[in-house]
mmCIF file of C-alpha atoms in Angstrom:
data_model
loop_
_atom_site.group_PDB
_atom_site.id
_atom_site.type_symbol
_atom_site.label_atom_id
_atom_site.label_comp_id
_atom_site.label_asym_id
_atom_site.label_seq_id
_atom_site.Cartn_x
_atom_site.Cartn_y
_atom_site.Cartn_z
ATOM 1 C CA UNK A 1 33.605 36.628 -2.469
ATOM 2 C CA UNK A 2 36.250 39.191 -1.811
ATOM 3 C CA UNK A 3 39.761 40.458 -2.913
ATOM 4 C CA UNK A 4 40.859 38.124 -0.074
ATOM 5 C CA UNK A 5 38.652 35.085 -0.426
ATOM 6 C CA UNK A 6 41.012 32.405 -1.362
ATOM 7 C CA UNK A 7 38.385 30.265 -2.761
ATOM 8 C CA UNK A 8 37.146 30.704 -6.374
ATOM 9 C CA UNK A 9 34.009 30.194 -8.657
ATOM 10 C CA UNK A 10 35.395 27.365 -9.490
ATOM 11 C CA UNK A 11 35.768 25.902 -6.557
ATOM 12 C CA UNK A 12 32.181 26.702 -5.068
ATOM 13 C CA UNK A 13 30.435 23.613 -4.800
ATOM 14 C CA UNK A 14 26.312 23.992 -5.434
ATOM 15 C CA UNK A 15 24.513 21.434 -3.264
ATOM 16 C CA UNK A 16 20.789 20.752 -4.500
ATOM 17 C CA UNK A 17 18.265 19.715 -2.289
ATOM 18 C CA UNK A 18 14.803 17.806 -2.118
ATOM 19 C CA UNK A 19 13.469 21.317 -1.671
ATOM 20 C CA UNK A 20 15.269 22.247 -5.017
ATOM 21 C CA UNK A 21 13.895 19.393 -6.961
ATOM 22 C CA UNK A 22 10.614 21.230 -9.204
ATOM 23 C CA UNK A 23 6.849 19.408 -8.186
ATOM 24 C CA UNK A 24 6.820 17.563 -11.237
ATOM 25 C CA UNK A 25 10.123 16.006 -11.445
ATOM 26 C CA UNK A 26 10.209 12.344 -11.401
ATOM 27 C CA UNK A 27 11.832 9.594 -8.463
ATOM 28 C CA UNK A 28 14.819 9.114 -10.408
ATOM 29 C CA UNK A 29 15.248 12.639 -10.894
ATOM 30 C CA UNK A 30 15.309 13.369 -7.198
ATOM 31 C CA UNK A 31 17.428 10.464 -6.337
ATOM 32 C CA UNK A 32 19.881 11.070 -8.721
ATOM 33 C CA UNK A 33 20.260 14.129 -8.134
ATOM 34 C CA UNK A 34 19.782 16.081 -4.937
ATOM 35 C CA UNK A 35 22.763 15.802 -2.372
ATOM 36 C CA UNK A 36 21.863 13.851 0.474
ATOM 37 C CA UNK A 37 19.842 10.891 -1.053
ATOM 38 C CA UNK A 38 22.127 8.262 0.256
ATOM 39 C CA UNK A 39 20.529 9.643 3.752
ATOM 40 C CA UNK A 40 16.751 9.269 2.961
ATOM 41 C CA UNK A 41 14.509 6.650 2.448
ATOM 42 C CA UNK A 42 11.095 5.898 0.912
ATOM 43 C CA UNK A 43 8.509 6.598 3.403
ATOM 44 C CA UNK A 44 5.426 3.389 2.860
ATOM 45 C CA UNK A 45 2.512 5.433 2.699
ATOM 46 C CA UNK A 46 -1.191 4.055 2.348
ATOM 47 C CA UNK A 47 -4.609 5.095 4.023
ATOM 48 C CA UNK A 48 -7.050 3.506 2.131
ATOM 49 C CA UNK A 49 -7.936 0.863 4.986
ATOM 50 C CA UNK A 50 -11.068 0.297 7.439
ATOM 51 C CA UNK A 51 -10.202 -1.222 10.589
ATOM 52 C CA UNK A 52 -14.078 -0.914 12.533
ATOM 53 C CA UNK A 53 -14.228 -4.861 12.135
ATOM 54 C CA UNK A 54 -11.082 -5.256 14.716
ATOM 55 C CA UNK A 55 -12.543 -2.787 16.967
ATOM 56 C CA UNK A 56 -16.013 -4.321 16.707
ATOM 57 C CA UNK A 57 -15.318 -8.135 17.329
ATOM 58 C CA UNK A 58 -12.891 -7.211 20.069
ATOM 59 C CA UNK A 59 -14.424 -9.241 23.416
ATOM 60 C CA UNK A 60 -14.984 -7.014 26.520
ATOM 61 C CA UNK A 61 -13.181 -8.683 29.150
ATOM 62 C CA UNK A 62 -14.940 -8.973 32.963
ATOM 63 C CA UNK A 63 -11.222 -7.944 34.254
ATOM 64 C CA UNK A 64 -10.791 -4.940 32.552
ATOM 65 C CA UNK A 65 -11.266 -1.647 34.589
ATOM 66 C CA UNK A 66 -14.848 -0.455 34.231
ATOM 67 C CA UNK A 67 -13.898 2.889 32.813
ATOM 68 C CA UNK A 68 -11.703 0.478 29.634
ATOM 69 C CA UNK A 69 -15.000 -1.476 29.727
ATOM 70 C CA UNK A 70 -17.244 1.464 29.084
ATOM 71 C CA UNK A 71 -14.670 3.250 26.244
ATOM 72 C CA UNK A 72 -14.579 -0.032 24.476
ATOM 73 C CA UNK A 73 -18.317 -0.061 24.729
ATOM 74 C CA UNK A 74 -19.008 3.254 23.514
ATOM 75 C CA UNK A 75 -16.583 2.899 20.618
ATOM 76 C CA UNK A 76 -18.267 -0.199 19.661
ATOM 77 C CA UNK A 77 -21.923 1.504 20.134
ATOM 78 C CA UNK A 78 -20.646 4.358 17.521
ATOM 79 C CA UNK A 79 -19.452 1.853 14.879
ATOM 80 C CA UNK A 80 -22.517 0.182 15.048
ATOM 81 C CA UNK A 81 -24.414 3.119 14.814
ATOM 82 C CA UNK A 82 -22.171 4.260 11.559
ATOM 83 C CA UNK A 83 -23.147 0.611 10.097
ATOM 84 C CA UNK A 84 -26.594 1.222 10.360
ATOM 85 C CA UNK A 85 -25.882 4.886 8.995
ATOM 86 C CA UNK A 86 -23.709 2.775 5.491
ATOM 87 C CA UNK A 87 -25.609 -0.241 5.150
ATOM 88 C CA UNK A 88 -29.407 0.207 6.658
ATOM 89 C CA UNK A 89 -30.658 -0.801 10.062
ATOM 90 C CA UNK A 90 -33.073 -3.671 7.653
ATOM 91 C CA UNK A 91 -31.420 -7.466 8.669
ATOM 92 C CA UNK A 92 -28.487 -4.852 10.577
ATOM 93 C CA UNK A 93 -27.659 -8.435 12.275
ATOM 94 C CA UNK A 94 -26.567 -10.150 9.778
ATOM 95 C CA UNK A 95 -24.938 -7.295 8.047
ATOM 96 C CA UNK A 96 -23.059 -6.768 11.431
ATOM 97 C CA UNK A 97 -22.008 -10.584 11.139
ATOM 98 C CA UNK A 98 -21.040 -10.119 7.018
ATOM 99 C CA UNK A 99 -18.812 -7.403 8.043
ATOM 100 C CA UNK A 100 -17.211 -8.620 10.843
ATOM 101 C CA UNK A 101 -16.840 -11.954 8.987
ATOM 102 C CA UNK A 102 -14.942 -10.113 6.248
ATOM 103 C CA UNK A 103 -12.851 -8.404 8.701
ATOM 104 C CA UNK A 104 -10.277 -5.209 8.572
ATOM 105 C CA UNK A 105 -9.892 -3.527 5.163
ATOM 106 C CA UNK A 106 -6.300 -4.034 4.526
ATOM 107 C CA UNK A 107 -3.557 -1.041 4.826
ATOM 108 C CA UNK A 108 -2.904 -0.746 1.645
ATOM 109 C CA UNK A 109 -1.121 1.835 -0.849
ATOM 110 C CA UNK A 110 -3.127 3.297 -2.608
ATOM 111 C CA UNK A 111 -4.119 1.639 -6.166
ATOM 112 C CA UNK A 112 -6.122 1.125 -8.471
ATOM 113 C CA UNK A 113 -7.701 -1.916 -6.711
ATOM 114 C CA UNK A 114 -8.712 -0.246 -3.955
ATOM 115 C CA UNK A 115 -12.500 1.192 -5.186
ATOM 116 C CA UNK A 116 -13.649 -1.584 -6.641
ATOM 117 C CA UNK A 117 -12.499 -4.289 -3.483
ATOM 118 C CA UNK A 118 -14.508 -1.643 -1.365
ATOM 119 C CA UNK A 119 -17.510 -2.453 -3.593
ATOM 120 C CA UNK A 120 -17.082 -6.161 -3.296
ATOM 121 C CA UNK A 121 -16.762 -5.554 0.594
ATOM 122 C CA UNK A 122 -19.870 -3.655 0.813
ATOM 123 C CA UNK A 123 -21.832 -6.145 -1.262
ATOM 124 C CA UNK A 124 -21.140 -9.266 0.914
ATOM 125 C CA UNK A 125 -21.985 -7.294 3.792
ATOM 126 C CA UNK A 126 -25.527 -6.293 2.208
ATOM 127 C CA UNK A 127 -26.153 -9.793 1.402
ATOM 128 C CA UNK A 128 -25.466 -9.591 -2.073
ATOM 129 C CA UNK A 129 -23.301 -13.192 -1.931
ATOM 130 C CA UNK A 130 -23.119 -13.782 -6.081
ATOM 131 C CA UNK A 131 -22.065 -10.226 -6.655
ATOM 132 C CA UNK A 132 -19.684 -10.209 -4.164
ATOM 133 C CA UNK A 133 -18.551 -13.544 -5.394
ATOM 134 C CA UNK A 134 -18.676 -12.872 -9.229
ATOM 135 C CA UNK A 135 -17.003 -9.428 -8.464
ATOM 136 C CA UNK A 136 -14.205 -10.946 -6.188
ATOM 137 C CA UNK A 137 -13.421 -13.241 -8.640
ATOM 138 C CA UNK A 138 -12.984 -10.785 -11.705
ATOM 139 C CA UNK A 139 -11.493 -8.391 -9.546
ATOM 140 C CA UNK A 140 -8.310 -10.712 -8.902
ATOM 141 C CA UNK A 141 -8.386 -11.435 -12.782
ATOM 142 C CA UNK A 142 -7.841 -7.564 -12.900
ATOM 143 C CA UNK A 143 -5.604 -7.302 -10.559
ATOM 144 C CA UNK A 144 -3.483 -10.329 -12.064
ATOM 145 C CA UNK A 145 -3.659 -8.567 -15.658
ATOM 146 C CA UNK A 146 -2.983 -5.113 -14.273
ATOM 147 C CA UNK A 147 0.589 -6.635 -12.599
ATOM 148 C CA UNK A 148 1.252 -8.140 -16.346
ATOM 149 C CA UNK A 149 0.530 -5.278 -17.833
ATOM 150 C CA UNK A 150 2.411 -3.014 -15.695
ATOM 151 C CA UNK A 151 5.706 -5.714 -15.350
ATOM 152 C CA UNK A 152 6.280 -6.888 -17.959
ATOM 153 C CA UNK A 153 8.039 -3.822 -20.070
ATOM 154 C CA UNK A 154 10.926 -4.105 -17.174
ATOM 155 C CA UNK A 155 11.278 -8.067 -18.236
ATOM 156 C CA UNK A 156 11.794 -7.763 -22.117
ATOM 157 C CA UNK A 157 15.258 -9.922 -21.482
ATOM 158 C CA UNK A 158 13.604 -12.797 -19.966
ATOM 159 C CA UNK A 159 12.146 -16.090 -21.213
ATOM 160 C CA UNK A 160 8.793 -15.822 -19.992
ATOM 161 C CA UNK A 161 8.004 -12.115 -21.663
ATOM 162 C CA UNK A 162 7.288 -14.266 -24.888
ATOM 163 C CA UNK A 163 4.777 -15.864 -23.445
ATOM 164 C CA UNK A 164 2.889 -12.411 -22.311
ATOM 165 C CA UNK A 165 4.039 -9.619 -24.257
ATOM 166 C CA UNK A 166 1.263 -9.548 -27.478
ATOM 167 C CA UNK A 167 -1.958 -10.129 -25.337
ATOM 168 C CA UNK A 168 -3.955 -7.271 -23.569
ATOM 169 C CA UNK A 169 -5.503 -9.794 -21.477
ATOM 170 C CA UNK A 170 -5.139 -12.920 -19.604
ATOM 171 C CA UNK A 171 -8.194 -14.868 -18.406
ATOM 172 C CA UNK A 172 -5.970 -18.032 -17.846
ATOM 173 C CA UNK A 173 -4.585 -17.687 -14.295
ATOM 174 C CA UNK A 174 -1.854 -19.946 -14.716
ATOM 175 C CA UNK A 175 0.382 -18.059 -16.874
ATOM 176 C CA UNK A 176 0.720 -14.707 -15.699
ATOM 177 C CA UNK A 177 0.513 -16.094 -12.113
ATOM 178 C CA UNK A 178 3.678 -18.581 -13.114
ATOM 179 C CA UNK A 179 5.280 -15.860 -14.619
ATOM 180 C CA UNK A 180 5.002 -13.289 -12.019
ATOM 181 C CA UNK A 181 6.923 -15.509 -9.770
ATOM 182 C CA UNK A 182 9.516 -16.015 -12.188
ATOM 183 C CA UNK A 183 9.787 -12.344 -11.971
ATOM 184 C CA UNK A 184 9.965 -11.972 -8.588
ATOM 185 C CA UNK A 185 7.084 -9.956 -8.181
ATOM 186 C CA UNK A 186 4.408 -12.293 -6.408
ATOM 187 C CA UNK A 187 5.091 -13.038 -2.970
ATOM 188 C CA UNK A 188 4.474 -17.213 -2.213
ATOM 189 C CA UNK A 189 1.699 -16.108 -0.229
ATOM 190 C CA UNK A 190 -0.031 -13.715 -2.808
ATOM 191 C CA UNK A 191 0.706 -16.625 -5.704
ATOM 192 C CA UNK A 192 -1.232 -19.559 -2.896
ATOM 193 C CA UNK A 193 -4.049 -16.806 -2.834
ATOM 194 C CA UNK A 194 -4.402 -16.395 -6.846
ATOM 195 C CA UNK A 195 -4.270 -20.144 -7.080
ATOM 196 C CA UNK A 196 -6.989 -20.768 -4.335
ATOM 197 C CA UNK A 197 -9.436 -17.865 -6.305
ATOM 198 C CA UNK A 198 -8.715 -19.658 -9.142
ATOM 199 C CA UNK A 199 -10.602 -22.488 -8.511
ATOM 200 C CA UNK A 200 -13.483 -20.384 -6.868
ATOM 201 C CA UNK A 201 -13.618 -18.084 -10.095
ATOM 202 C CA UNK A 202 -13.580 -21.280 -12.444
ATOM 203 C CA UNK A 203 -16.369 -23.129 -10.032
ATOM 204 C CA UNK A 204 -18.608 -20.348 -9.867
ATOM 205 C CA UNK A 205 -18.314 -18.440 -13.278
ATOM 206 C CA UNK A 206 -18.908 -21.232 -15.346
ATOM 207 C CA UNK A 207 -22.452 -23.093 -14.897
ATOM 208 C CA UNK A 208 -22.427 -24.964 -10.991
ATOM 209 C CA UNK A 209 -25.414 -25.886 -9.658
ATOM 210 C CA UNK A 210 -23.831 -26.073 -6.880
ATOM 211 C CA UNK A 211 -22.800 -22.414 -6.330
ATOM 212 C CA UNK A 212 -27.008 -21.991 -4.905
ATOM 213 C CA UNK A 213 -25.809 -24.255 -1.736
ATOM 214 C CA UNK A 214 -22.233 -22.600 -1.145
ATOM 215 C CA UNK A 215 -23.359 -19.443 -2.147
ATOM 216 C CA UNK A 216 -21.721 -17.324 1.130
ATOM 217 C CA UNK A 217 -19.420 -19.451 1.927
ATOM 218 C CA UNK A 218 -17.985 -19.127 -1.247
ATOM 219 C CA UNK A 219 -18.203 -15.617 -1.775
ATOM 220 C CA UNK A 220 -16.709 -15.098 1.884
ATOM 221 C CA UNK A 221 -13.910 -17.170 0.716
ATOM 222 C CA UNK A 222 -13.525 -14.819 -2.720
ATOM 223 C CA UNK A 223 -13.470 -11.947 -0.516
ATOM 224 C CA UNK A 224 -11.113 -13.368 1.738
ATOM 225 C CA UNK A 225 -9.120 -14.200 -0.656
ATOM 226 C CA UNK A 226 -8.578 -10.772 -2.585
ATOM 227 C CA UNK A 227 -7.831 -9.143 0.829
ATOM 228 C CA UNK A 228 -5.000 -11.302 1.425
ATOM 229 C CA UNK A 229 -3.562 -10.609 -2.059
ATOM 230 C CA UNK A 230 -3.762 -7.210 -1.386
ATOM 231 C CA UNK A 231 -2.701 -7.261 1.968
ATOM 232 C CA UNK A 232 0.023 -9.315 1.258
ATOM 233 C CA UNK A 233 0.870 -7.467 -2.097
ATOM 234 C CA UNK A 234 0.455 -4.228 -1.538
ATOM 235 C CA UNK A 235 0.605 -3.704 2.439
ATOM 236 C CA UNK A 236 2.000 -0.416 3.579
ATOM 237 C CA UNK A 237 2.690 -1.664 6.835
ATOM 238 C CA UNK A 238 3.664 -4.991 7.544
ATOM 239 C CA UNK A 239 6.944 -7.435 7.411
ATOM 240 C CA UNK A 240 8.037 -7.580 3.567
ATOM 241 C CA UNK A 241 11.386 -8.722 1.748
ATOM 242 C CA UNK A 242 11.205 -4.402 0.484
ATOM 243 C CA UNK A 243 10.385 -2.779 4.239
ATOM 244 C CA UNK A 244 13.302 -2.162 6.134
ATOM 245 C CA UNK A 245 12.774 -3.923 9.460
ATOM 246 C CA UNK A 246 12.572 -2.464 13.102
ATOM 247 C CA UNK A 247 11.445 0.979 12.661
ATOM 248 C CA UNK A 248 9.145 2.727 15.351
ATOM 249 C CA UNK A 249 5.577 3.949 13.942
ATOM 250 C CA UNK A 250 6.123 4.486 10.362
ATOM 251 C CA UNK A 251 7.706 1.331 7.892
ATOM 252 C CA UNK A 252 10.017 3.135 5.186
ATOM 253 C CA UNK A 253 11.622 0.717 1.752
ATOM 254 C CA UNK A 254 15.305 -0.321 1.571
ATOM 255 C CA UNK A 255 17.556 1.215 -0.207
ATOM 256 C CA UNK A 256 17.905 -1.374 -2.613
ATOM 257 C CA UNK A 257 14.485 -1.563 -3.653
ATOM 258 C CA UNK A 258 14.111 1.911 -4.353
ATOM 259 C CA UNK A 259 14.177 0.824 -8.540
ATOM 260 C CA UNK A 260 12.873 -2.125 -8.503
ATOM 261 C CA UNK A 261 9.955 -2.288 -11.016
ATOM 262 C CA UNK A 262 7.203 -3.606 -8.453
ATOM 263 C CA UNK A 263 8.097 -0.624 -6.241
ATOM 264 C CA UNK A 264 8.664 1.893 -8.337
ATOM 265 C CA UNK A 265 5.041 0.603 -10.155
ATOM 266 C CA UNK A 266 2.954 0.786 -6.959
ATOM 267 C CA UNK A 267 4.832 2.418 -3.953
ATOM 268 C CA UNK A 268 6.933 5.391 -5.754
ATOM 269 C CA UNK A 269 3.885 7.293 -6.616
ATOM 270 C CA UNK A 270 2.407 7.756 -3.389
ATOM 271 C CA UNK A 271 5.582 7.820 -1.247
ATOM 272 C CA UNK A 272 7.477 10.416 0.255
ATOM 273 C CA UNK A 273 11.044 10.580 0.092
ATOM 274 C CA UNK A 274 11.921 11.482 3.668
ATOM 275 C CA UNK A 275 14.935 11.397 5.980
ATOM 276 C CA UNK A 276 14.717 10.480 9.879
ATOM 277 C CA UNK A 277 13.455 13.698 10.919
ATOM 278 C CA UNK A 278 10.270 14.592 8.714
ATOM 279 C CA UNK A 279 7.226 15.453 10.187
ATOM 280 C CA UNK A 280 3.536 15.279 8.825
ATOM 281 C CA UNK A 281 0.431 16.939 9.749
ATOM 282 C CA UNK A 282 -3.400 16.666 8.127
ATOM 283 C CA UNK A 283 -4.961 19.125 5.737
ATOM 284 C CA UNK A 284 -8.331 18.984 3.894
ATOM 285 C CA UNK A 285 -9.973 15.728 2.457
ATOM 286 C CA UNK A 286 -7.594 13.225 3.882
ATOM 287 C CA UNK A 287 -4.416 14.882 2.649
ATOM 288 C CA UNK A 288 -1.234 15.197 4.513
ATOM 289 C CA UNK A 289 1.522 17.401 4.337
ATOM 290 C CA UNK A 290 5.202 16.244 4.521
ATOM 291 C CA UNK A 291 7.951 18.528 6.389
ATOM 292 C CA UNK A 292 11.569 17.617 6.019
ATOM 293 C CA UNK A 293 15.447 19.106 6.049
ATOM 294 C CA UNK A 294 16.170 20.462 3.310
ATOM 295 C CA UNK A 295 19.776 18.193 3.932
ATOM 296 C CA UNK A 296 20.519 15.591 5.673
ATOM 297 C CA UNK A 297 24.701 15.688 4.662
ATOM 298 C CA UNK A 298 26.990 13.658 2.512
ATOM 299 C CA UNK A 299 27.022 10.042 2.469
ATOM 300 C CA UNK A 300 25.229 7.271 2.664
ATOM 301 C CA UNK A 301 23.351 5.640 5.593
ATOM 302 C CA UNK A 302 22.773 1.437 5.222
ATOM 303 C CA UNK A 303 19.321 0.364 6.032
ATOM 304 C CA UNK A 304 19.979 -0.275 9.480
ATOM 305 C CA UNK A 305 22.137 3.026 10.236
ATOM 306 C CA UNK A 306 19.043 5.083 8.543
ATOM 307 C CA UNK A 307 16.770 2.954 11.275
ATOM 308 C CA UNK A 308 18.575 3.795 13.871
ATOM 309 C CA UNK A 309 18.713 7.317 13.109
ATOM 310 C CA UNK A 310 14.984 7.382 12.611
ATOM 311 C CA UNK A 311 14.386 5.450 16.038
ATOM 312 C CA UNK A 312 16.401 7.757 18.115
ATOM 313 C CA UNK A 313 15.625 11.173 16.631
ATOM 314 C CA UNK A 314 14.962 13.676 19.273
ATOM 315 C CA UNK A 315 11.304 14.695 19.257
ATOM 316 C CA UNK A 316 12.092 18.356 19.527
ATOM 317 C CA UNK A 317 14.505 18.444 15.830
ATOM 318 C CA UNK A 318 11.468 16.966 13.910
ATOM 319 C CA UNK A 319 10.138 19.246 11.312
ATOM 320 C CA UNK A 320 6.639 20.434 11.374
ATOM 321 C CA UNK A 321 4.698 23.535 10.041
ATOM 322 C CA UNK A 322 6.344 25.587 12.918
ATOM 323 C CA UNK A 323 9.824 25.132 11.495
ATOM 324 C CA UNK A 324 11.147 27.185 9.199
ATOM 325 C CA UNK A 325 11.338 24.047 6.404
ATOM 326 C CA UNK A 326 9.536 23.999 3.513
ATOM 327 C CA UNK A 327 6.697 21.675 3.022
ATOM 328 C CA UNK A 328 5.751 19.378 0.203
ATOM 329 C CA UNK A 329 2.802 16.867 -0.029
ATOM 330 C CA UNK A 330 3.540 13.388 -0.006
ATOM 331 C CA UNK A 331 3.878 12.159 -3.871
ATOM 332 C CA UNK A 332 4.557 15.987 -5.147
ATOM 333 C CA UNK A 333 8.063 14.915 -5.970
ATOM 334 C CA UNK A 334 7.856 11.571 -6.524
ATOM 335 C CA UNK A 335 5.999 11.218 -10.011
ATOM 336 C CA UNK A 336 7.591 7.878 -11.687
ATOM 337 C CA UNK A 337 6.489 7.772 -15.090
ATOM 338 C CA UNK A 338 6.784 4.955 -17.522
ATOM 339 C CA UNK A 339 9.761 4.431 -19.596
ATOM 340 C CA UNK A 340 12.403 6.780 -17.398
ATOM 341 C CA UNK A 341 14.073 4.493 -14.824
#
């Protein structure tokens, strides 16, 4: 300032900014602090998902132009040919069949759950039926203790975290599946699914002689069963009481989920914290980078007002590598840890 600057030190106002924030602060240090994040919103982000069965099974219609008849037949040729490449060209009919049976690997955000479902996936389609069926099974139990585990710190004030908070594990569905409701954390849909494993995990763990005769059928059903809890669950990109609704492309969380324990839990790490006009772009081993504003402005938008700014942004102000914005990978500042929301 100068002799004739009429404003002083005092009254300088230091704005701080996403790009501001260091790499390893956590959500609620960002949020609460940098200037504009009233204007941004949690970007759902999730690419752990293998949609070959939708292309696959898709019927090539006799009205279709023959040049969309031979691209769907080529693309369908590859995947085939990348089945045989995974799985082994030995019964490669059947296996076809098992893994179009099983269908799409849901879009989900990343988790833990994610490796071991892909090994359950990949047995049924081998023909391995009682691993895939054993291994659905305790794989829900996991995923039903992990939720517990993870939830139930947040819930100290509530009647139900009596009934859960000395054990380490829970091999009777009933009560952390009852009490996850209660919480609010398991959709109706997700608690239907638990309930329906349930029975398959109690038929077919314990002695059945009748397992031998149901044997795929059954594990089918496991499998289907764990990809609609996840799906369901977990989704990054479908209609859910956290998404905000309407948005073009990309599905972002409402402002008034941003702290909820579920989201913070499963979402926060791997989401971005973007306003309407960030750009993305690959980089090595299925990475992505995240370009944004530095700030968006004061005040707040509401869910819908941050939609429609997303919806009509003008192609050309989106940020990308060209712009003179800094980038930052998707979860660098977004670490949530444990204990500090």
């Amino acid at each position: 300032m100068t002799g004739n600057d009429p404003t002083s030190a005092s009254e300088v106002i230091t704005r701080t900014t996403i790009h501001d924030m260091p790499r390893d602060a956590t959500f609620k240090q960002v949020r609460t602090r940098i200037s504009d994040a009233g204007r941004r919103r949690l970007l759902s982000w999730g690419m752990d998902f293998d949609s070959r069965a939708m292309t696959l099974g898709t019927k090539i219609e006799e009205h279709w132009e023959p040049q969309v008849k031979e691209m769907w037949a080529a693309n369908q040729e590859h995947i085939r040919q990348s089945l045989i490449a995974q799985f082994g060209e030995q019964a490669i009919d059947q296996k076809v069949e098992n893994f179009l049976c099983i269908g799409a690997k849901p879009m989900s955000v990343i988790a833990y759950h994610n490796r071991f479902f892909e090994q359950v996936r990949r047995s049924f389609v081998m023909l391995d039926y009682y691993p895939a069926l054993v291994g659905a099974c305790a794989l829900g139990e996991r995923i039903l203790n992990h939720l517990i585990l993870d939830m139930r710190d947040f819930f100290k004030g509530t009647p139900e975290y009596k009934q859960v908070y000395r054990k380490d594990s829970f091999d009777k569905w009933e009560v952390p599946i009852d009490t996850l409701e209660a919480w609010g954390i398991l959709l109706p849909e997700a608690a239907a699914e638990f309930r329906a494993l349930k029975v398959l995990r109690h038929r077919s763990i314990h002695f059945n002689v009748g397992t031998y005769s149901t044997l795929r059928a059954d594990a089918l059903a496991a499998v289907i069963h764990v990809s609609t809890i996840i799906e369901q669950q977990f989704g990054s990109f479908a209609v859910r009481p956290w998404f905000i609704s309407g948005t073009k492309g990309h599905v972002f969380i409402k402002k008034g989920w941003e702290t909820h324990p579920f989201i913070l839990t499963y979402f926060v790490p791997n989401c971005p914290f973007v306003g309407p006009l960030f750009g993305m772009a690959p980089v090595q081993n299925g990475a992505w980078n995240i370009f944004d504003k530095a700030d968006y402005g004061d005040g707040a938008w509401t869910d819908e007002e941050f939609a429609r700014e997303y919806n009509e942004r003008d192609p050309k102000q989106v940020v990308t590598g060209r712009s003179q914005e800094r980038s930052y990978l998707a979860s660098a500042t977004l670490v949530h840890r444990r204990g500090e929301e």
